[in-house]
Amino acid sequence: MSASSPTRWLFGDHLGPHFLDADDQPVLLVESRRAFVRRRFHRQKAHLVLSAIRHRAAELGERCDFRQVGGYAEALDGRASGGPLSVCHPTTRAALAFVRARPEVQVLPARGFATGMDEFAAWTEGRGARRLLMEDHYRAARRRLDVLMDGDEPAGGRWNFDEENREPPPKRPGRRATAGTPHTLGVPEPWWPEEDEIDEQVRADLDRWARDGDVAFIGRDGPRRFAATRAEALRVLDRFVAERLPFFGRYEDAMLADDAWMAHSLLSAPLNLGLLDPIEVVQRIEQAYRDGAVSIAAAEGAVRQIIGWRDYVWHLYWHLGADYPAGNALRARRALPDWFAELDADAVQARCLSGVLADLRDHGWVHHIPRLMVLGNWALQRGWRPDEVTDWFHRAFVDGYEWVMVANVVGMSQFADGGRITTKPYAAGGAYINRMSDYCGPCRYRPTVRVGEDACPFTAGYWNFLHRHRADLEGNHRMVQAVRGLDRLADLEPLLDQERRRGSAAP
Ligand code: SF4
């Protein structure tokens, strides 16, 4: 393939070399301001996306027709040559409809995922009426891609090391001696990018747009923490595999108030910008295992996130259909309150929720357990509209895209699909948060208390949720025991009254 190949139109999440067919292929790259005008994104997400697009345009140099415009139609209509374009399958339904309506655009299969759409379709057809379990998709992908396999058997003799990968966080050593110092996992920090003149220009533009009233953001500005170029993404990957992966699995579900990053890879943002190919990432992880540098549990836990979960939610976005995001099986009708929508951590006394909102406000990112078991759990308990919650997750997280959040939030976190992809709602009380974090100790609430001044709002909210959805959940064999627990609560009426009065107020 040479420069005579049709110009490749790169979307802002198609930024790695695997979205091109040749080193000299001409490129169209569009920076569209319209997305930021319509919705309030996290400031650091807007920065990352613009920085990544502009860095790619600079790298491609003269072969890149870089257009900074209001919208895609303006960019395409304004092209001098007007010749044919090819584009890899976009990542939203709206963008797909747009490219399909343009006669000059050839739409190619999706890239940037480990499982192709035809492969996923063949897998779903083979399942008949059986539930589309992530675990089964993941095992099929491991076999097909020959990742962490010893012949026909999974490396280490098991497919799943979740048992080893659910440890609570380590206790603070020598509590008295270390009082006042942050309690972290103590692993080497992630590799942090250094901002350059392109970031400086992005920051100046975002400041100006906000000043002019063209756009508004949530969250705080701060140093760019996530990779915006392929070179940066490879540095993050190198550091993760060499120094942080050994600790990833054990503590992947744990939370520490002073350690937002723990041993997480921070690769979701560069993967979702298309800067890395998931196959190269899992190959690096597998090599570390084969070299004896990391345990099978650590390697398997990381591989599961990438070719398991990430690909699964990507394919479900398309497979479950355009109506799926409107699902509301639990009839949740409350709007998101401003304190939550605006990431107002200071309005919240509950230490876990306040801490997670503060991390999100300051970085545009928290790892998957605070997302699911603190933020999502709270929204589920309070009966907030799943479409609003999904939109908020999309806008507030640097790695959030429509395809990422639909199955994760509508299905998994808010159970708004009635159980098509999970077997039970992810609702939990303070006992879970107490076991898996160090938030509860200094909190003004007590995780075991249900009613009164010290009542943990997560614990009370959990029982309130079960009571509200008793009829929905008592037929679910994984929830029946929990629902029956309501009958043993002597203080259920005062608890319900307390939660009615709390409403959507910040806890
Ligand atoms: Fe969160 Fe309740 Fe623990 Fe406080 S006591 S940190 S509100 S779970």
Short mmCIF file of C-alpha atoms and ligand atoms in Angstrom, two decimals:
data_model
loop_
_atom_site.label_atom_id
_atom_site.label_comp_id
_atom_site.label_asym_id
_atom_site.label_seq_id
_atom_site.Cartn_x
_atom_site.Cartn_y
_atom_site.Cartn_z
CA MET A 1 0.00 0.00 0.00
CA SER A 2 1.37 3.46 -0.82
CA ALA A 3 0.46 7.11 -0.89
CA SER A 4 -2.02 6.22 -3.64
CA SER A 5 -4.21 4.53 -0.95
CA PRO A 6 -7.38 6.46 -0.25
CA THR A 7 -6.95 9.07 2.42
CA ARG A 8 -7.62 7.53 5.82
CA TRP A 9 -9.96 9.55 7.99
CA LEU A 10 -8.87 9.07 11.58
CA PHE A 11 -11.36 9.73 14.32
CA GLY A 12 -10.04 11.07 17.62
CA ASP A 13 -9.98 7.54 19.06
CA HIS A 14 -8.12 6.08 16.06
CA LEU A 15 -4.72 7.54 16.85
CA GLY A 16 -2.30 4.60 16.77
CA PRO A 17 -0.37 3.23 13.76
CA HIS A 18 -2.70 0.20 13.50
CA PHE A 19 -5.43 2.48 12.13
CA LEU A 20 -3.33 3.11 9.01
CA ASP A 21 -2.40 0.73 6.18
CA ALA A 22 0.96 2.26 5.27
CA ASP A 23 3.58 4.59 6.69
CA ASP A 24 2.96 7.13 3.93
CA GLN A 25 -0.83 6.95 3.76
CA PRO A 26 -2.43 10.40 3.61
CA VAL A 27 -4.62 11.21 6.57
CA LEU A 28 -7.59 13.40 7.41
CA LEU A 29 -7.80 14.27 11.09
CA VAL A 30 -10.63 16.38 12.45
CA GLU A 31 -10.81 18.26 15.73
CA SER A 32 -14.49 18.97 16.23
CA ARG A 33 -15.50 21.47 18.87
CA ARG A 34 -19.18 20.55 18.69
CA ALA A 35 -18.96 17.62 21.14
CA PHE A 36 -17.60 19.94 23.84
CA VAL A 37 -20.23 22.60 23.18
CA ARG A 38 -23.14 20.22 23.63
CA ARG A 39 -22.11 18.50 26.87
CA ARG A 40 -20.13 19.29 29.98
CA PHE A 41 -17.11 17.02 30.02
CA HIS A 42 -14.43 16.80 32.69
CA ARG A 43 -11.88 19.48 31.98
CA GLN A 44 -9.02 16.96 31.99
CA LYS A 45 -10.86 14.70 29.56
CA ALA A 46 -11.29 17.56 27.09
CA HIS A 47 -7.59 18.35 27.52
CA LEU A 48 -6.48 14.75 26.96
CA VAL A 49 -8.60 14.27 23.83
CA LEU A 50 -7.49 17.54 22.22
CA SER A 51 -3.88 17.00 23.22
CA ALA A 52 -3.88 13.49 21.72
CA ILE A 53 -5.43 14.64 18.42
CA ARG A 54 -3.05 17.59 18.08
CA HIS A 55 0.00 15.49 18.96
CA ARG A 56 -0.99 12.98 16.27
CA ALA A 57 -1.47 15.75 13.70
CA ALA A 58 2.00 17.08 14.53
CA GLU A 59 3.55 13.59 14.23
CA LEU A 60 1.94 12.97 10.84
CA GLY A 61 3.15 16.34 9.55
CA GLU A 62 2.49 17.20 5.92
CA ARG A 63 0.67 14.00 5.06
CA CYS A 64 -2.07 14.99 7.51
CA ASP A 65 -4.91 17.27 6.51
CA PHE A 66 -5.70 18.53 10.01
CA ARG A 67 -8.97 20.43 10.34
CA GLN A 68 -10.09 22.28 13.46
CA VAL A 69 -13.76 22.87 12.78
CA GLY A 70 -17.21 23.02 14.33
CA GLY A 71 -18.27 19.56 13.15
CA TYR A 72 -17.45 16.65 10.83
CA ALA A 73 -19.66 17.79 7.93
CA GLU A 74 -17.80 21.08 7.80
CA ALA A 75 -14.48 19.22 7.65
CA LEU A 76 -15.57 16.89 4.85
CA ASP A 77 -17.33 19.55 2.80
CA GLY A 78 -14.29 21.81 3.07
CA ARG A 79 -11.75 19.33 1.66
CA ALA A 80 -10.00 20.74 -1.37
CA SER A 81 -9.48 17.41 -3.17
CA GLY A 82 -12.85 15.87 -2.34
CA GLY A 83 -11.37 12.44 -3.20
CA PRO A 84 -12.39 9.13 -1.62
CA LEU A 85 -11.84 8.49 2.06
CA SER A 86 -11.64 5.30 4.07
CA VAL A 87 -12.37 5.13 7.78
CA CYS A 88 -12.22 2.35 10.36
CA HIS A 89 -15.62 1.52 11.87
CA PRO A 90 -16.41 4.40 14.25
CA THR A 91 -17.15 3.82 17.92
CA THR A 92 -20.59 5.43 18.25
CA ARG A 93 -23.89 4.80 16.51
CA ALA A 94 -24.16 8.48 15.56
CA ALA A 95 -20.72 8.53 13.94
CA LEU A 96 -21.43 5.27 12.11
CA ALA A 97 -24.66 6.69 10.68
CA PHE A 98 -22.76 9.81 9.62
CA VAL A 99 -19.98 8.00 7.77
CA ARG A 100 -22.41 5.59 6.10
CA ALA A 101 -24.40 8.52 4.74
CA ARG A 102 -21.34 9.97 2.97
CA PRO A 103 -20.88 8.41 -0.48
CA GLU A 104 -17.19 9.31 -0.60
CA VAL A 105 -16.41 7.35 2.58
CA GLN A 106 -15.59 3.64 2.62
CA VAL A 107 -16.18 2.10 6.07
CA LEU A 108 -13.65 -0.58 7.04
CA PRO A 109 -13.94 -3.15 9.85
CA ALA A 110 -13.27 -1.91 13.38
CA ARG A 111 -9.69 -1.90 14.66
CA GLY A 112 -8.35 -1.51 18.17
CA PHE A 113 -10.12 -4.52 19.67
CA ALA A 114 -8.97 -8.09 20.13
CA THR A 115 -12.16 -9.78 18.92
CA GLY A 116 -13.63 -8.87 15.53
CA MET A 117 -17.32 -8.13 15.09
CA ASP A 118 -17.77 -11.23 12.92
CA GLU A 119 -16.04 -13.36 15.56
CA PHE A 120 -18.26 -12.00 18.31
CA ALA A 121 -21.35 -12.52 16.15
CA ALA A 122 -20.33 -16.16 15.55
CA TRP A 123 -19.86 -16.61 19.31
CA THR A 124 -23.29 -15.16 20.15
CA GLU A 125 -24.99 -17.31 17.49
CA GLY A 126 -23.39 -20.40 18.92
CA ARG A 127 -24.88 -19.68 22.36
CA GLY A 128 -28.54 -19.92 21.43
CA ALA A 129 -30.65 -18.73 24.35
CA ARG A 130 -27.84 -18.90 26.90
CA ARG A 131 -26.79 -15.69 28.64
CA LEU A 132 -23.86 -13.87 27.02
CA LEU A 133 -21.49 -14.38 29.93
CA MET A 134 -18.29 -12.35 29.96
CA GLU A 135 -16.42 -15.35 31.31
CA ASP A 136 -17.34 -17.49 28.30
CA HIS A 137 -16.49 -14.72 25.82
CA TYR A 138 -13.15 -14.28 27.58
CA ARG A 139 -12.27 -17.97 27.46
CA ALA A 140 -13.16 -18.14 23.78
CA ALA A 141 -10.91 -15.12 23.14
CA ARG A 142 -8.03 -16.66 25.12
CA ARG A 143 -8.29 -19.84 23.04
CA ARG A 144 -8.68 -18.08 19.70
CA LEU A 145 -5.86 -15.62 20.32
CA ASP A 146 -3.66 -18.19 22.12
CA VAL A 147 -3.12 -15.89 25.08
CA LEU A 148 -1.99 -17.44 28.38
CA MET A 149 -2.60 -20.92 26.98
CA ASP A 150 -0.49 -24.07 27.41
CA GLY A 151 -1.75 -26.04 24.45
CA ASP A 152 -5.48 -26.48 25.01
CA GLU A 153 -5.25 -25.70 28.71
CA PRO A 154 -5.21 -22.31 30.42
CA ALA A 155 -1.80 -21.36 31.81
CA GLY A 156 -1.61 -22.11 35.50
CA GLY A 157 -4.33 -24.76 35.17
CA ARG A 158 -7.28 -22.41 35.71
CA TRP A 159 -9.13 -19.82 33.67
CA ASN A 160 -9.95 -17.60 36.59
CA PHE A 161 -7.83 -16.30 39.45
CA ASP A 162 -10.47 -14.00 40.95
CA GLU A 163 -10.11 -15.76 44.31
CA GLU A 164 -6.49 -14.60 44.57
CA ASN A 165 -7.32 -11.20 43.10
CA ARG A 166 -9.81 -9.97 45.67
CA GLU A 167 -7.60 -9.16 48.62
CA PRO A 168 -8.47 -6.24 50.87
CA PRO A 169 -5.83 -3.52 51.02
CA PRO A 170 -2.80 -4.10 53.24
CA LYS A 171 -3.13 -2.59 56.71
CA ARG A 172 -1.14 0.53 57.53
CA PRO A 173 2.14 -0.71 59.03
CA GLY A 174 2.93 0.55 62.54
CA ARG A 175 -0.14 2.75 62.81
CA ARG A 176 1.37 5.02 65.47
CA ALA A 177 4.77 5.42 63.78
CA THR A 178 3.23 6.28 60.40
CA ALA A 179 0.39 8.51 61.61
CA GLY A 180 0.08 11.55 59.36
CA THR A 181 1.86 9.96 56.39
CA PRO A 182 -0.18 8.79 53.40
CA HIS A 183 -1.02 5.10 53.42
CA THR A 184 -0.34 3.80 49.91
CA LEU A 185 0.25 0.42 48.34
CA GLY A 186 3.92 1.40 48.19
CA VAL A 187 4.43 0.33 44.58
CA PRO A 188 6.47 2.41 42.08
CA GLU A 189 4.41 5.28 40.68
CA PRO A 190 3.02 5.12 37.16
CA TRP A 191 5.10 6.81 34.47
CA TRP A 192 3.81 10.37 34.22
CA PRO A 193 3.88 12.33 30.96
CA GLU A 194 5.49 15.75 30.81
CA GLU A 195 3.38 18.45 29.25
CA ASP A 196 4.75 20.29 26.23
CA GLU A 197 3.87 23.30 24.07
CA ILE A 198 0.93 21.45 22.52
CA ASP A 199 -0.56 20.97 26.00
CA GLU A 200 0.12 24.64 26.68
CA GLN A 201 -1.88 25.59 23.59
CA VAL A 202 -4.70 23.17 24.50
CA ARG A 203 -4.91 24.68 27.98
CA ALA A 204 -4.99 28.22 26.55
CA ASP A 205 -7.72 27.26 24.06
CA LEU A 206 -9.88 25.56 26.69
CA ASP A 207 -9.48 28.54 29.02
CA ARG A 208 -10.50 30.88 26.21
CA TRP A 209 -13.50 28.80 25.11
CA ALA A 210 -14.70 28.62 28.70
CA ARG A 211 -14.16 32.37 29.20
CA ASP A 212 -16.11 33.12 26.04
CA GLY A 213 -18.97 30.95 27.29
CA ASP A 214 -18.68 28.51 24.35
CA VAL A 215 -18.06 25.50 26.59
CA ALA A 216 -18.28 24.60 30.27
CA PHE A 217 -16.57 21.80 32.13
CA ILE A 218 -16.85 19.78 35.30
CA GLY A 219 -13.84 18.85 37.43
CA ARG A 220 -10.57 20.68 37.98
CA ASP A 221 -7.76 21.31 35.58
CA GLY A 222 -4.45 19.71 36.52
CA PRO A 223 -1.27 18.28 35.05
CA ARG A 224 -2.02 15.82 32.27
CA ARG A 225 -1.71 12.37 33.84
CA PHE A 226 -2.63 10.13 30.91
CA ALA A 227 -0.70 9.29 27.76
CA ALA A 228 -1.57 11.42 24.72
CA THR A 229 0.94 9.93 22.26
CA ARG A 230 1.98 6.43 21.34
CA ALA A 231 5.47 7.03 22.69
CA GLU A 232 3.99 8.07 26.04
CA ALA A 233 1.58 5.13 26.04
CA LEU A 234 4.50 2.72 25.50
CA ARG A 235 6.35 4.28 28.45
CA VAL A 236 3.27 3.80 30.65
CA LEU A 237 3.00 0.19 29.46
CA ASP A 238 6.72 -0.46 30.12
CA ARG A 239 6.49 0.87 33.68
CA PHE A 240 3.30 -1.02 34.38
CA VAL A 241 4.61 -4.39 33.19
CA ALA A 242 8.05 -4.03 34.77
CA GLU A 243 7.18 -2.55 38.14
CA ARG A 244 3.46 -2.45 38.90
CA LEU A 245 1.91 -5.56 37.35
CA PRO A 246 3.26 -7.87 40.09
CA PHE A 247 0.98 -6.06 42.56
CA PHE A 248 -1.98 -5.54 40.25
CA GLY A 249 -3.97 -8.74 40.67
CA ARG A 250 -3.97 -9.12 44.45
CA TYR A 251 -5.17 -5.59 45.10
CA GLU A 252 -7.16 -4.84 41.95
CA ASP A 253 -10.45 -4.70 43.90
CA ALA A 254 -9.08 -2.82 46.92
CA MET A 255 -9.33 0.92 47.63
CA LEU A 256 -7.03 3.18 49.65
CA ALA A 257 -8.04 6.73 50.56
CA ASP A 258 -4.51 8.08 49.99
CA ASP A 259 -3.70 6.09 46.85
CA ALA A 260 -5.95 6.68 43.86
CA TRP A 261 -3.65 4.85 41.41
CA MET A 262 -2.61 1.82 43.48
CA ALA A 263 -1.20 -0.77 41.00
CA HIS A 264 -3.60 -0.01 38.16
CA SER A 265 -2.17 0.30 34.68
CA LEU A 266 -3.68 3.66 33.58
CA LEU A 267 -3.80 2.10 30.11
CA SER A 268 -7.56 2.37 29.59
CA ALA A 269 -7.30 5.97 28.37
CA PRO A 270 -4.52 5.36 25.80
CA LEU A 271 -6.19 2.09 24.72
CA ASN A 272 -9.48 3.91 24.17
CA LEU A 273 -7.74 6.70 22.24
CA GLY A 274 -6.40 3.95 19.96
CA LEU A 275 -2.77 4.63 20.90
CA LEU A 276 -2.13 1.00 21.85
CA ASP A 277 -3.41 -2.21 20.35
CA PRO A 278 -4.89 -4.53 23.01
CA ILE A 279 -3.07 -7.51 21.51
CA GLU A 280 0.35 -5.90 22.01
CA VAL A 281 -0.60 -5.11 25.61
CA VAL A 282 -1.63 -8.66 26.49
CA GLN A 283 1.43 -10.05 24.71
CA ARG A 284 3.66 -7.92 26.93
CA ILE A 285 1.78 -9.09 30.02
CA GLU A 286 2.04 -12.73 28.95
CA GLN A 287 5.77 -12.35 28.31
CA ALA A 288 6.25 -11.06 31.86
CA TYR A 289 4.50 -14.19 33.12
CA ARG A 290 6.51 -16.52 30.84
CA ASP A 291 9.72 -14.81 32.03
CA GLY A 292 8.77 -15.58 35.62
CA ALA A 293 8.51 -11.90 36.51
CA VAL A 294 4.86 -11.97 37.58
CA SER A 295 2.45 -14.55 38.93
CA ILE A 296 -0.22 -16.14 36.78
CA ALA A 297 -2.86 -14.50 39.00
CA ALA A 298 -1.49 -11.00 38.27
CA ALA A 299 -1.12 -11.68 34.54
CA GLU A 300 -4.53 -13.33 34.24
CA GLY A 301 -6.25 -10.49 36.12
CA ALA A 302 -4.81 -7.90 33.74
CA VAL A 303 -5.45 -9.93 30.57
CA ARG A 304 -9.06 -10.48 31.69
CA GLN A 305 -9.61 -6.70 31.89
CA ILE A 306 -8.31 -6.12 28.37
CA ILE A 307 -9.40 -8.93 26.04
CA GLY A 308 -12.19 -9.94 28.43
CA TRP A 309 -14.11 -6.97 29.80
CA ARG A 310 -13.00 -4.26 27.39
CA ASP A 311 -13.86 -6.23 24.29
CA TYR A 312 -17.04 -7.60 25.86
CA VAL A 313 -18.54 -4.17 26.56
CA TRP A 314 -17.47 -2.96 23.10
CA HIS A 315 -19.34 -5.78 21.38
CA LEU A 316 -22.35 -5.54 23.68
CA TYR A 317 -22.70 -1.86 22.76
CA TRP A 318 -23.49 -2.95 19.20
CA HIS A 319 -25.09 -6.30 19.92
CA LEU A 320 -27.64 -5.12 22.48
CA GLY A 321 -29.14 -2.58 20.10
CA ALA A 322 -30.01 1.11 19.99
CA ASP A 323 -32.83 0.80 22.56
CA TYR A 324 -30.71 -0.87 25.23
CA PRO A 325 -29.40 2.39 26.80
CA ALA A 326 -32.98 3.47 27.56
CA GLY A 327 -33.54 0.40 29.75
CA ASN A 328 -34.90 1.15 33.21
CA ALA A 329 -35.95 -2.18 34.68
CA LEU A 330 -35.93 -0.85 38.26
CA ARG A 331 -38.00 2.22 37.32
CA ALA A 332 -35.39 4.65 38.66
CA ARG A 333 -36.73 8.16 38.09
CA ARG A 334 -34.71 10.56 40.24
CA ALA A 335 -32.42 13.11 38.58
CA LEU A 336 -28.75 13.35 39.55
CA PRO A 337 -28.40 16.00 42.26
CA ASP A 338 -26.05 18.89 41.55
CA TRP A 339 -23.53 18.01 44.26
CA PHE A 340 -22.90 14.65 42.55
CA ALA A 341 -23.11 15.87 38.96
CA GLU A 342 -20.66 18.70 39.75
CA LEU A 343 -18.20 16.47 41.67
CA ASP A 344 -18.68 18.58 44.80
CA ALA A 345 -16.69 16.34 47.14
CA ASP A 346 -16.63 19.02 49.84
CA ALA A 347 -20.42 18.83 50.19
CA VAL A 348 -20.16 15.17 51.24
CA GLN A 349 -19.32 13.87 54.73
CA ALA A 350 -19.35 10.15 53.90
CA ARG A 351 -15.60 9.60 53.68
CA CYS A 352 -15.68 7.02 50.90
CA LEU A 353 -17.97 8.97 48.60
CA SER A 354 -16.27 12.28 49.33
CA GLY A 355 -12.81 10.78 48.71
CA VAL A 356 -13.81 9.13 45.44
CA LEU A 357 -15.55 12.28 44.17
CA ALA A 358 -12.45 14.32 45.08
CA ASP A 359 -10.16 11.92 43.18
CA LEU A 360 -12.49 12.08 40.20
CA ARG A 361 -12.71 15.87 40.38
CA ASP A 362 -8.90 16.15 40.53
CA HIS A 363 -7.91 13.48 37.97
CA GLY A 364 -10.92 12.55 35.82
CA TRP A 365 -10.30 8.94 36.81
CA VAL A 366 -10.79 6.44 39.63
CA HIS A 367 -10.35 2.70 39.22
CA HIS A 368 -13.13 0.21 38.56
CA ILE A 369 -14.08 -0.57 42.17
CA PRO A 370 -14.80 3.02 43.31
CA ARG A 371 -16.75 3.39 40.04
CA LEU A 372 -18.85 0.30 40.68
CA MET A 373 -19.05 -0.04 44.44
CA VAL A 374 -19.06 3.60 45.55
CA LEU A 375 -20.36 5.85 42.75
CA GLY A 376 -22.54 3.34 40.90
CA ASN A 377 -23.70 1.68 44.11
CA TRP A 378 -24.81 5.04 45.49
CA ALA A 379 -26.71 5.93 42.29
CA LEU A 380 -28.38 2.51 42.29
CA GLN A 381 -29.41 2.77 45.93
CA ARG A 382 -30.86 6.23 45.42
CA GLY A 383 -32.86 5.35 42.30
CA TRP A 384 -31.20 7.80 39.92
CA ARG A 385 -32.12 7.62 36.24
CA PRO A 386 -29.77 5.14 34.55
CA ASP A 387 -29.54 7.19 31.33
CA GLU A 388 -28.39 10.23 33.33
CA VAL A 389 -25.94 8.13 35.33
CA THR A 390 -24.51 6.64 32.11
CA ASP A 391 -24.11 10.06 30.54
CA TRP A 392 -22.40 11.36 33.67
CA PHE A 393 -19.89 8.48 33.73
CA HIS A 394 -19.16 9.12 30.06
CA ARG A 395 -18.50 12.82 30.60
CA ALA A 396 -16.65 12.61 33.93
CA PHE A 397 -14.00 9.98 33.11
CA VAL A 398 -10.97 10.46 30.87
CA ASP A 399 -11.43 6.92 29.51
CA GLY A 400 -15.24 7.15 29.24
CA TYR A 401 -16.83 6.69 25.83
CA GLU A 402 -20.39 5.85 24.92
CA TRP A 403 -19.46 2.27 24.01
CA VAL A 404 -17.60 1.85 27.32
CA MET A 405 -20.35 3.08 29.56
CA VAL A 406 -23.53 1.59 28.11
CA ALA A 407 -23.03 -2.04 29.19
CA ASN A 408 -20.91 -1.10 32.20
CA VAL A 409 -23.42 1.35 33.67
CA VAL A 410 -26.86 0.46 32.27
CA GLY A 411 -26.27 -3.28 32.59
CA MET A 412 -23.69 -3.97 35.24
CA SER A 413 -23.80 -1.02 37.60
CA GLN A 414 -27.47 0.03 37.50
CA PHE A 415 -29.12 -3.33 36.65
CA ALA A 416 -31.36 -1.30 34.33
CA ASP A 417 -31.52 -4.14 31.79
CA GLY A 418 -33.16 -6.46 34.33
CA GLY A 419 -30.21 -8.86 34.35
CA ARG A 420 -29.22 -9.47 30.74
CA ILE A 421 -25.50 -9.33 31.51
CA THR A 422 -25.24 -9.69 35.29
CA THR A 423 -27.00 -12.08 37.57
CA LYS A 424 -27.65 -9.59 40.39
CA PRO A 425 -27.49 -5.87 41.12
CA TYR A 426 -24.18 -4.51 42.43
CA ALA A 427 -25.73 -3.05 45.57
CA ALA A 428 -23.71 -3.24 48.78
CA GLY A 429 -23.69 -1.70 52.21
CA GLY A 430 -20.87 -0.22 54.27
CA ALA A 431 -19.58 -3.68 55.25
CA TYR A 432 -18.25 -4.23 51.72
CA ILE A 433 -16.58 -0.81 51.60
CA ASN A 434 -15.15 -1.37 55.08
CA ARG A 435 -13.67 -4.73 54.07
CA MET A 436 -12.18 -3.53 50.79
CA SER A 437 -10.88 -0.09 51.80
CA ASP A 438 -9.47 2.03 54.61
CA TYR A 439 -12.19 4.68 54.26
CA CYS A 440 -14.38 3.75 57.22
CA GLY A 441 -12.00 4.13 60.18
CA PRO A 442 -11.96 7.94 60.40
CA CYS A 443 -15.43 8.40 58.83
CA ARG A 444 -18.06 10.24 60.87
CA TYR A 445 -20.44 7.31 60.15
CA ARG A 446 -20.13 3.70 61.30
CA PRO A 447 -20.48 0.97 58.65
CA THR A 448 -22.42 -1.35 60.98
CA VAL A 449 -24.98 1.25 62.11
CA ARG A 450 -28.26 1.47 60.17
CA VAL A 451 -30.27 4.15 61.94
CA GLY A 452 -29.43 7.39 63.73
CA GLU A 453 -26.71 10.03 63.71
CA ASP A 454 -23.91 7.54 63.04
CA ALA A 455 -25.82 5.44 60.51
CA CYS A 456 -23.69 4.63 57.45
CA PRO A 457 -25.60 5.99 54.46
CA PHE A 458 -24.42 3.08 52.30
CA THR A 459 -25.64 0.51 54.82
CA ALA A 460 -29.00 2.25 55.33
CA GLY A 461 -29.27 2.85 51.59
CA TYR A 462 -28.65 -0.83 50.88
CA TRP A 463 -31.58 -1.94 53.06
CA ASN A 464 -33.76 0.82 51.68
CA PHE A 465 -32.91 -0.38 48.14
CA LEU A 466 -33.75 -4.00 48.99
CA HIS A 467 -37.06 -2.93 50.54
CA ARG A 468 -37.98 -0.77 47.55
CA HIS A 469 -37.23 -3.60 45.10
CA ARG A 470 -38.31 -6.57 47.15
CA ALA A 471 -40.78 -7.70 44.52
CA ASP A 472 -38.20 -7.28 41.73
CA LEU A 473 -35.49 -9.23 43.54
CA GLU A 474 -37.02 -11.98 45.65
CA GLY A 475 -37.28 -14.27 42.61
CA ASN A 476 -33.52 -13.89 41.98
CA HIS A 477 -31.75 -16.84 43.57
CA ARG A 478 -28.63 -14.75 44.24
CA MET A 479 -30.65 -12.07 46.06
CA VAL A 480 -33.25 -14.10 47.92
CA GLN A 481 -31.20 -14.44 51.11
CA ALA A 482 -30.44 -10.73 51.18
CA VAL A 483 -34.10 -9.83 50.64
CA ARG A 484 -35.18 -12.18 53.43
CA GLY A 485 -32.78 -10.35 55.71
CA LEU A 486 -35.24 -7.46 55.65
CA ASP A 487 -37.59 -9.55 57.81
CA ARG A 488 -35.00 -9.72 60.57
CA LEU A 489 -34.54 -5.94 60.83
CA ALA A 490 -36.28 -4.61 63.93
CA ASP A 491 -35.51 -1.05 62.86
CA LEU A 492 -36.75 -1.20 59.27
CA GLU A 493 -39.47 1.44 59.67
CA PRO A 494 -37.22 4.11 61.24
CA LEU A 495 -34.57 3.25 58.61
CA LEU A 496 -37.03 3.77 55.75
CA ASP A 497 -38.18 7.02 57.31
CA GLN A 498 -34.57 8.18 57.70
CA GLU A 499 -33.78 7.41 54.06
CA ARG A 500 -37.00 9.10 52.87
CA ARG A 501 -35.91 12.26 54.67
CA ARG A 502 -32.37 12.00 53.26
CA GLY A 503 -33.70 11.89 49.68
CA SER A 504 -31.05 13.13 47.28
CA ALA A 505 -29.17 15.20 49.87
CA ALA A 506 -25.41 14.76 50.06
CA PRO A 507 -24.65 12.17 52.78
FE1 SF4 B 1 -18.49 5.09 53.55
FE2 SF4 B 1 -20.14 4.22 55.46
FE3 SF4 B 1 -17.56 3.59 55.55
FE4 SF4 B 1 -18.33 6.09 56.02
S1 SF4 B 1 -18.82 4.30 57.24
S2 SF4 B 1 -16.62 5.46 54.73
S3 SF4 B 1 -20.06 6.29 54.61
S4 SF4 B 1 -19.02 2.96 53.99
#
